[in-house]
CSV table of C-alpha atoms in Angstrom, one decimal:
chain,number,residue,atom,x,y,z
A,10,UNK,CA,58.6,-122.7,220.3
A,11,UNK,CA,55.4,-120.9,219.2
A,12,UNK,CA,55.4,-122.8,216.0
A,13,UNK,CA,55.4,-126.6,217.4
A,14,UNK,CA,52.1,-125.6,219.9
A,15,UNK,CA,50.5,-123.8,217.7
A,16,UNK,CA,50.7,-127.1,215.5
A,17,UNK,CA,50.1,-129.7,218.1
A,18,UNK,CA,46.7,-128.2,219.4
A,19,UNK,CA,45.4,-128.7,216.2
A,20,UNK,CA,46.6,-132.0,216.2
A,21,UNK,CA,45.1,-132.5,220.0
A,22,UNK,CA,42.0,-131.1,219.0
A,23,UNK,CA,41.4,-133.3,215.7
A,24,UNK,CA,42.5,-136.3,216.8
A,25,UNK,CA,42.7,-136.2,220.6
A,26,UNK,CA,43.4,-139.6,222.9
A,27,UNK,CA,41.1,-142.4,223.1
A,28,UNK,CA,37.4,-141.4,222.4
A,29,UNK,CA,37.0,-138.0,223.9
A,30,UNK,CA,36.1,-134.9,222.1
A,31,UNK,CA,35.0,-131.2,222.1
A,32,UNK,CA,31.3,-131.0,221.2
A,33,UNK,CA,31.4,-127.6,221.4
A,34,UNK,CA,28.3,-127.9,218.9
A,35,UNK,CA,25.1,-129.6,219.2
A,36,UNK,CA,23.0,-130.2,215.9
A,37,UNK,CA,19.8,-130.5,218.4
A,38,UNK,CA,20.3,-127.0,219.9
A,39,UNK,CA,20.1,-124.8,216.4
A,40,UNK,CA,17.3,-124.5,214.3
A,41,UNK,CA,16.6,-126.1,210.9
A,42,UNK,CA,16.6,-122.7,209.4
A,43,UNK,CA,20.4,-121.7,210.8
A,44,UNK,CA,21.6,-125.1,209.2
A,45,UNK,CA,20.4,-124.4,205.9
A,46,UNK,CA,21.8,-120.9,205.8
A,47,UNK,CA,25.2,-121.6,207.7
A,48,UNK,CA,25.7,-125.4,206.1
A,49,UNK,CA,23.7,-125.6,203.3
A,50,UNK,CA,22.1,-128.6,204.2
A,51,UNK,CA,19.0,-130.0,206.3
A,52,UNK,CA,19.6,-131.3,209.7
A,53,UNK,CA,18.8,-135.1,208.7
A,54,UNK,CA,20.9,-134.9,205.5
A,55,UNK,CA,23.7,-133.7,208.1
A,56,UNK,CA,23.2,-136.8,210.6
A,57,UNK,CA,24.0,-139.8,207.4
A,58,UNK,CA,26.9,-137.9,206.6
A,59,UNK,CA,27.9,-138.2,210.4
A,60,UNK,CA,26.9,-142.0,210.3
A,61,UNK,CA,28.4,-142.4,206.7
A,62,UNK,CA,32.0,-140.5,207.4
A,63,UNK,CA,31.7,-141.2,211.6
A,64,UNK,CA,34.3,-144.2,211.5
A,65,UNK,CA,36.7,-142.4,209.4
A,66,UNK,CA,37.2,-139.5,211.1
A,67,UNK,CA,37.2,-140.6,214.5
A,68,UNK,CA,40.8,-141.7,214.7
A,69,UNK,CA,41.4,-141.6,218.3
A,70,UNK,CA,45.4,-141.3,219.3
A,71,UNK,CA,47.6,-141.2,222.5
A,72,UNK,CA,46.6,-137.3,222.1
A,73,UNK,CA,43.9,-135.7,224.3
A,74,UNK,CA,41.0,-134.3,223.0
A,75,UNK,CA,39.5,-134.6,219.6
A,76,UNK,CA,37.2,-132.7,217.5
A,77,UNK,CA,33.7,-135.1,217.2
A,78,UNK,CA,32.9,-136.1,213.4
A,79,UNK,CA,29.7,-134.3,213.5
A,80,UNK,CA,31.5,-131.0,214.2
A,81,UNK,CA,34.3,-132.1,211.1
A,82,UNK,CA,31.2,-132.2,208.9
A,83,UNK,CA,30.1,-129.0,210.2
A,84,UNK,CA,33.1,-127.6,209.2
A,85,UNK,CA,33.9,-128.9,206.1
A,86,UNK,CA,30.1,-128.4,204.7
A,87,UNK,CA,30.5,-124.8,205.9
A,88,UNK,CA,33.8,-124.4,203.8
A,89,UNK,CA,32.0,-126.0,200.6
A,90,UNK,CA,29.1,-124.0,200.6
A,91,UNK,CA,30.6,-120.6,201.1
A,92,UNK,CA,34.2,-121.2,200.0
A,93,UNK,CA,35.8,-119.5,202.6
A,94,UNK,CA,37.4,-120.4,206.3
A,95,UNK,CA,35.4,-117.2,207.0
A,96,UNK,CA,36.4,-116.6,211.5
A,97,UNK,CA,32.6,-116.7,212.0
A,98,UNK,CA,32.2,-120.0,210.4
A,99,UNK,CA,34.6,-121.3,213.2
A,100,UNK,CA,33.2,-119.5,215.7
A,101,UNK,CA,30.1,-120.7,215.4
A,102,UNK,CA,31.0,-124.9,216.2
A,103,UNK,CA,33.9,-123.5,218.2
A,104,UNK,CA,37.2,-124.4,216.5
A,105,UNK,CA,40.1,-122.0,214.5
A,106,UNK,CA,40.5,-121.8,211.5
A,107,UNK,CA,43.4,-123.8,211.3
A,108,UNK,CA,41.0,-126.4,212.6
A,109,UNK,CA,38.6,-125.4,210.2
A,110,UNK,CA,41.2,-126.2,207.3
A,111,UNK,CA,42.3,-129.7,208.7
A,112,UNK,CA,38.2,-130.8,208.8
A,113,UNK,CA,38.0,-129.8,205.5
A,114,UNK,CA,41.3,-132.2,204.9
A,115,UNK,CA,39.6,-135.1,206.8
A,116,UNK,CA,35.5,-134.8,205.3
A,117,UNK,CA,37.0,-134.7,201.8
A,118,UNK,CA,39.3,-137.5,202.1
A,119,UNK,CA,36.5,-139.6,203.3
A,120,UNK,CA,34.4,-138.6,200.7
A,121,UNK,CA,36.5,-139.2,198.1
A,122,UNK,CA,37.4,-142.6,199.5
A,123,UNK,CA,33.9,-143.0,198.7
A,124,UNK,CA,33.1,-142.0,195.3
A,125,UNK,CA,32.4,-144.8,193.7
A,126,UNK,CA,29.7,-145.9,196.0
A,127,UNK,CA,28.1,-142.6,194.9
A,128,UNK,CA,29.2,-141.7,191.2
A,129,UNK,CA,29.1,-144.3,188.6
A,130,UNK,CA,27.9,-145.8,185.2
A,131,UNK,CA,25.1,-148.4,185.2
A,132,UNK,CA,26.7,-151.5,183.6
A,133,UNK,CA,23.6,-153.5,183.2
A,134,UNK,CA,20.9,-153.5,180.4
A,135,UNK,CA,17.4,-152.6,182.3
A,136,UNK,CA,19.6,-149.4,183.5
A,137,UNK,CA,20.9,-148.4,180.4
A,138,UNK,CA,17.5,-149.1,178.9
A,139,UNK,CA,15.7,-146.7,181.9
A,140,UNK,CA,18.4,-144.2,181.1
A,141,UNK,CA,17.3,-143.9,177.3
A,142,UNK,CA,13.9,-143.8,178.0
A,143,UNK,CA,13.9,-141.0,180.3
A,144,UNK,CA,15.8,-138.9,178.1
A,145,UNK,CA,13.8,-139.7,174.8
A,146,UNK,CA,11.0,-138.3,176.8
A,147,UNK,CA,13.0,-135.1,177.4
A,148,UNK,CA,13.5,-134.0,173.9
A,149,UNK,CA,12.8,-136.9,171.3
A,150,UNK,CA,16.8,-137.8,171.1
A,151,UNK,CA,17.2,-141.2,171.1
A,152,UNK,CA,19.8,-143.5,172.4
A,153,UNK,CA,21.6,-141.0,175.5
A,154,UNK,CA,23.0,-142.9,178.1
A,155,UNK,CA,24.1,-139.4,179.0
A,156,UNK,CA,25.5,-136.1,178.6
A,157,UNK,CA,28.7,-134.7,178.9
A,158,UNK,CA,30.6,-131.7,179.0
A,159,UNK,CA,33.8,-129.8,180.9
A,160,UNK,CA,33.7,-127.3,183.9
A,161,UNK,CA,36.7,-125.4,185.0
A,162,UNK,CA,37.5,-124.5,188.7
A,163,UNK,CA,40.1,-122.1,189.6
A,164,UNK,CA,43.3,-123.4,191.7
A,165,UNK,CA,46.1,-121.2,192.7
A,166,UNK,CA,48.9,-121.4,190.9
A,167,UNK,CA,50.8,-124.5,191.5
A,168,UNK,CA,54.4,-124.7,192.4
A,169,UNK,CA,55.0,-127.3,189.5
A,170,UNK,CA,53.8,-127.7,185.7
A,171,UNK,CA,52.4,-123.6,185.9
A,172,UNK,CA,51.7,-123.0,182.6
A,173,UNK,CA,49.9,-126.8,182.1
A,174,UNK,CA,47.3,-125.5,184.3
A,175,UNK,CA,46.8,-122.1,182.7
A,176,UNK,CA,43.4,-122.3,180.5
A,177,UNK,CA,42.6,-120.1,177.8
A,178,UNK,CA,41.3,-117.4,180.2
A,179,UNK,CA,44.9,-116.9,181.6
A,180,UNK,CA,43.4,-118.3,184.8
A,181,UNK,CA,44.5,-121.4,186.6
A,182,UNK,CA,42.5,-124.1,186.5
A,183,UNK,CA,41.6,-127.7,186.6
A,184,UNK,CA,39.2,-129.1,183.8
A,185,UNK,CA,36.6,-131.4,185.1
A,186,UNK,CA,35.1,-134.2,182.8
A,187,UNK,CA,31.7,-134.9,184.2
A,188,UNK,CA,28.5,-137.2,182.9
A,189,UNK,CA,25.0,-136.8,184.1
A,190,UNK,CA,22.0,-138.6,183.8
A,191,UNK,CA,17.9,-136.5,182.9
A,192,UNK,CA,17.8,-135.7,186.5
A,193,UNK,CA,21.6,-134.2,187.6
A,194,UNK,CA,22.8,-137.5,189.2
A,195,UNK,CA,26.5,-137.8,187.8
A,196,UNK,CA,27.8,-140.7,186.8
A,197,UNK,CA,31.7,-140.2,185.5
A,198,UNK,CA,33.8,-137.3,187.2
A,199,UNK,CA,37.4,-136.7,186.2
A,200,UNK,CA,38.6,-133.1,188.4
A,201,UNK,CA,42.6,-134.2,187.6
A,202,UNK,CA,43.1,-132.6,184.2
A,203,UNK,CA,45.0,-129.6,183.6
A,204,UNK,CA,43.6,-126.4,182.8
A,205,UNK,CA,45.2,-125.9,179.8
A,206,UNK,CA,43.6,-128.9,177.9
A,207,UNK,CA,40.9,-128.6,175.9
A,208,UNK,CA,37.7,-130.6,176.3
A,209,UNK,CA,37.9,-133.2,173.6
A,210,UNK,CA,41.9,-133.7,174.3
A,211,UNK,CA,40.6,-134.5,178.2
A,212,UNK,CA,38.2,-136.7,176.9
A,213,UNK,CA,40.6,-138.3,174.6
A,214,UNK,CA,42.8,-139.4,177.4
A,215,UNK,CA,39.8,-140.1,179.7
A,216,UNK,CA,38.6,-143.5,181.5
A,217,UNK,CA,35.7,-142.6,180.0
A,218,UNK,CA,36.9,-142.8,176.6
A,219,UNK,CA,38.4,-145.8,177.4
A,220,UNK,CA,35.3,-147.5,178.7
A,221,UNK,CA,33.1,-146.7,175.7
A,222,UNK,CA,35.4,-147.6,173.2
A,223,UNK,CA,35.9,-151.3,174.9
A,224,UNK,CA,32.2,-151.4,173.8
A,225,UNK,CA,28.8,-150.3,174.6
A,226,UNK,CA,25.5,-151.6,173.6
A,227,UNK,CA,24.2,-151.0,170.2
A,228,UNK,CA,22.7,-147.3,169.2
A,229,UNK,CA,23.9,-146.5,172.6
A,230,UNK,CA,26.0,-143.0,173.0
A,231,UNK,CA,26.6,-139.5,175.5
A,232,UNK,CA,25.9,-136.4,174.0
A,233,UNK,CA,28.6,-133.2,173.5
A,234,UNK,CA,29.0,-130.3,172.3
A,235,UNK,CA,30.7,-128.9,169.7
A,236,UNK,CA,34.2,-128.9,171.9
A,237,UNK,CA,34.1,-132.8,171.4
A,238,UNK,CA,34.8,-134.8,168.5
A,239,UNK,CA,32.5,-136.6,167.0
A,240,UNK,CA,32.6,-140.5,167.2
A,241,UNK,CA,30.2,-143.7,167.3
A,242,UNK,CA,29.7,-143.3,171.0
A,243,UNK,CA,29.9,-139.6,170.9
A,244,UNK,CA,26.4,-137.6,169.2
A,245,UNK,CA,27.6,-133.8,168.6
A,246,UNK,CA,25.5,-131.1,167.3
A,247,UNK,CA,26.1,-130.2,163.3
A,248,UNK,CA,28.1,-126.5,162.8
A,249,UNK,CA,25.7,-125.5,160.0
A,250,UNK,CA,22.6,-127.6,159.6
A,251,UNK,CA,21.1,-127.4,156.3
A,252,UNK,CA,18.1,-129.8,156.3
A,253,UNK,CA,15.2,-129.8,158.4
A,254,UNK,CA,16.1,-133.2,159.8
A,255,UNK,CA,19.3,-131.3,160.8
A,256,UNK,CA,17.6,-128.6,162.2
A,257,UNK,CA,15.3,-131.0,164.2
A,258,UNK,CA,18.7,-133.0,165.4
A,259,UNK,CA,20.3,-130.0,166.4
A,260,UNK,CA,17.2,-128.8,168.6
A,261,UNK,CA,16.7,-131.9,170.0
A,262,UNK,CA,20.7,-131.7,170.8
A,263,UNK,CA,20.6,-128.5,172.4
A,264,UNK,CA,17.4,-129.4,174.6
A,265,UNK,CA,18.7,-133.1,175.9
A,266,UNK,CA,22.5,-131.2,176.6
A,267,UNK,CA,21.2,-128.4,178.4
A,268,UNK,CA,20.8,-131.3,181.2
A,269,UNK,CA,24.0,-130.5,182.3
A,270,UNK,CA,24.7,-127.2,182.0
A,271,UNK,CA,21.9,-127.1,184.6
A,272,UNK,CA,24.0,-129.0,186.9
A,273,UNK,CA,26.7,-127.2,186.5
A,274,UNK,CA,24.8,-124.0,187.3
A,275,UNK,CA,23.3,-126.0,190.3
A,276,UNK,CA,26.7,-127.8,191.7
A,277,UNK,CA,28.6,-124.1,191.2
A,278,UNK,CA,25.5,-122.5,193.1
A,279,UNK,CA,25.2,-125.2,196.3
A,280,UNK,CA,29.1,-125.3,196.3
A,281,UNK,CA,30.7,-121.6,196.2
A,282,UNK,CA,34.2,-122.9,197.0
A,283,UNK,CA,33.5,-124.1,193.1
A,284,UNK,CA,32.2,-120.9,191.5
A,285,UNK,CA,35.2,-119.1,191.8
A,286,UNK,CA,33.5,-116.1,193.8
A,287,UNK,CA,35.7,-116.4,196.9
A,288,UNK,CA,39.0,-116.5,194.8
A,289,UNK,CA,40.6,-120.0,193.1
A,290,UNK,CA,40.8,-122.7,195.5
A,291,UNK,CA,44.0,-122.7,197.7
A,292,UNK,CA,45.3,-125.8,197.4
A,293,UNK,CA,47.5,-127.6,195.6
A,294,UNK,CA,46.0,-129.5,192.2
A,295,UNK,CA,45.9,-132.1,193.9
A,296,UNK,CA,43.8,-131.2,196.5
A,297,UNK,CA,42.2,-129.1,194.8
A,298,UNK,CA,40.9,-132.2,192.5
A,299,UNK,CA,39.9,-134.2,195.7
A,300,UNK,CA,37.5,-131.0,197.2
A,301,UNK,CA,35.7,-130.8,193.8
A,302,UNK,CA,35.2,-134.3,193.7
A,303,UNK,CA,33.8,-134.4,197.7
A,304,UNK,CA,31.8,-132.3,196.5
A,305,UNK,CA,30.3,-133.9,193.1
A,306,UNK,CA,29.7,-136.9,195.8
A,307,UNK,CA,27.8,-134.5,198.2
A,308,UNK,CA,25.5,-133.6,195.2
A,309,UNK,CA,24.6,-137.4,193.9
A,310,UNK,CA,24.1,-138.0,198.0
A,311,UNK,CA,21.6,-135.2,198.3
A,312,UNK,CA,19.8,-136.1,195.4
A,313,UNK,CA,19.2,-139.5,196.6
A,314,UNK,CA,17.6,-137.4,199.5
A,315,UNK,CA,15.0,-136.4,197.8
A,316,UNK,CA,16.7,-132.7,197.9
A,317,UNK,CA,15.9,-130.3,194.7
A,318,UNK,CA,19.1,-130.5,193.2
A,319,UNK,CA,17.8,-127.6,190.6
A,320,UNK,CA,18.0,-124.5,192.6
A,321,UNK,CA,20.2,-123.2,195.4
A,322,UNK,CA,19.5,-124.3,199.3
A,323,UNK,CA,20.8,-120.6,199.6
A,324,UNK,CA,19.4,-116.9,199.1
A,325,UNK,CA,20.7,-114.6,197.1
A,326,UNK,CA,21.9,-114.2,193.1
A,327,UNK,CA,24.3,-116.7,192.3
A,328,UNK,CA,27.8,-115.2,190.2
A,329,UNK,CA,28.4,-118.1,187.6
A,330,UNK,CA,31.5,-118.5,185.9
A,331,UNK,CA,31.8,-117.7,182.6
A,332,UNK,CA,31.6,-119.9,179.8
A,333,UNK,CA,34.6,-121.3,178.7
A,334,UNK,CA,35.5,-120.6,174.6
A,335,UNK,CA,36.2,-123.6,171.9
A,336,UNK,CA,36.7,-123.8,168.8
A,337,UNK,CA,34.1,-126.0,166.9
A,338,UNK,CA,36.0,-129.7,166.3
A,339,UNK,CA,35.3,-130.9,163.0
A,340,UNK,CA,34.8,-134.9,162.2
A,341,UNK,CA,37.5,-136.7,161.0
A,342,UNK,CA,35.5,-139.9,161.6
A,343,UNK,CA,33.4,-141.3,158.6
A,344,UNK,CA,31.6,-144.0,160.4
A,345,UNK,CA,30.5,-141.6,163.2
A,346,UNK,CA,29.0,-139.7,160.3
A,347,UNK,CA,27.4,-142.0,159.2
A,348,UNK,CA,25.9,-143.4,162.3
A,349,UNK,CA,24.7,-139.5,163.2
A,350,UNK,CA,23.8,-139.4,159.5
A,351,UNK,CA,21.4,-142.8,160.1
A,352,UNK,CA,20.0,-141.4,163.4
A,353,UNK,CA,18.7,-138.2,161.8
A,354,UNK,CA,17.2,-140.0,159.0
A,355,UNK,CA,15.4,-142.4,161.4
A,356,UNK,CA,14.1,-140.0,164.2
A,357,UNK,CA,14.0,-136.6,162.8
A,358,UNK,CA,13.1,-136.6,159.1
């Protein structure tokens, strides 16, 4: 009979009967410092989220006693910025850590129910247009709606499909398509692909492919690198550039793409459960997909806070993961080549 109690407190204690709950924590009675280090965010930051995510986690029941949505948050923040269900973290709001595990459950779900309020593609002209502009003025490169590239975060190893989620690292992973804009704010993430895919087979098969081929304004196109194919929509860096133009192009590539590598740096940095220093996530793929994507949202949220999304809210060195090889893809697309051909000729002769 241990089992079933152990089971039903947790269920008492998230979901509870009518509208009561343990607010074992108070946001008012720590200090701005102690939510930064222990949550990674600022105390107003962590009041929207409770305003945002309130109505979906309060789900009151004919059970007594729930955990409050402020304290969900709490726990679900502290499991994405250290990556861990560490006992202290639950000590310190008051809960277990099987608690801790179903907050996590209940703040990602909401958030992911929410993702397309946060992340997505600007489908009208003046945006694209703003878009362009801001990154011409990064590095001369005309054209970039965005840049994209592929992040890997380990999973465990799933009881299904192993070996489609092995990546060339032997590690088991999910590869996550992602587009950002000149400041970090991304616009397409995909966190569902296997591990084992390479980047220009996931974009291949990706919404995203799908939405640019359907058509996209004229001299419009993302950037890649040299995992991706090239195509009209697609700019890639040349393998071996011979002319100066091509020199130019390429160094003008390289400084535009960097964009998101930054971001990567900075999402892997502000989210530990992503960098892979805690171990691989323990969750099904599934799952798995739906905690890096709650997370992706947290990031676009806190930049429209205002919050520096270049550097870590947290002290210390940061362990990255390590980059991920490819071989360089080769076009097999004359038009593209010509269109990359046209753009050198015309911006970087």
């Amino acid at each position: 009979m241990a089992i079933p109690i152990t089971v039903l407190d947790c269920d008492l204690l998230l979901y509870g009967r009518g509208h009561r709950t343990l607010d074992r924590f108070k946001l008012d009675d720590v200090t701005d410092e102690y939510l930064l280090s222990m949550y990674g965010f600022p105390r107003q930051f962590i009041y929207y989220l409770v305003e945002l995510l309130g109505a979906s986690l309060s789900r009151p029941t004919q059970r007594s006693r729930a955990i409050s949505p402020e304290t969900q948050i709490l726990a679900a923040l502290g499991f994405y910025t250290s990556g861990s269900f560490q006992t202290r973290m639950g000590d310190a709001i008051g809960i277990s850590q099987a608690s801790m595990s179903r907050c996590v459950a209940n703040v990602t779900e909401a958030l992911v129910e929410r993702a397309s309020q946060f992340i997505h593609f600007p489908a009208d002209e003046q945006s694209m247009q703003a878009l362009k502009d801001e990154f011409y003025g990064l590095a001369g490169m005309p054209g970039v709606l965005g840049v994209v590239d592929c992040l890997h975060v380990a999973i465990k190893a799933p009881n299904a499909e192993d070996l489609s989620y092995v990546n060339r690292k032997g590690l088991h992973s999910l590869n996550c398509l992602i587009v950002c804009d000149v400041r970090g704010a991304l616009m397409t993430v995909e966190t569902n692909w296997p591990g084992s895919l390479q980047d220009h087979a996931v974009l291949q098969q990706s919404s995203l492919n799908t939405l640019f081929k359907a058509g996209m304004p004229k001299d419009s196109w993302l950037l890649g690198d040299s995992s991706f194919s090239l195509c009209t929509w697609l700019m890639t860096p040349l393998h071996i550039p011979e002319t100066p133009a091509e020199y130019r192009y390429n160094m003008a590539h390289s400084a535009t793409h960097n964009v998101v590598e930054k971001t990567f740096r900075t999402l892997c940095s502000r989210f530990r459960c992503l960098d892979g220093s805690k171990g691989a996530l323990q969750y099904s793929p599934e799952k798995s997909s739906h905690i890096i994507l709650a997370c992706c949202v947290l990031h676009n949220i806190s930049l429209e806070h205002g919050m520096d999304i270049w550097s870590s809210p947290t002290a210390g060195p940061t362990e990255q993961p390590p980059e991920e090889e490819f071989e360089h893809m080769e076009s097999l697309d004359l038009e593209a080549d010509r269109v990359r051909h046209e753009l050198m000729l015309a911006h970087f002769s």
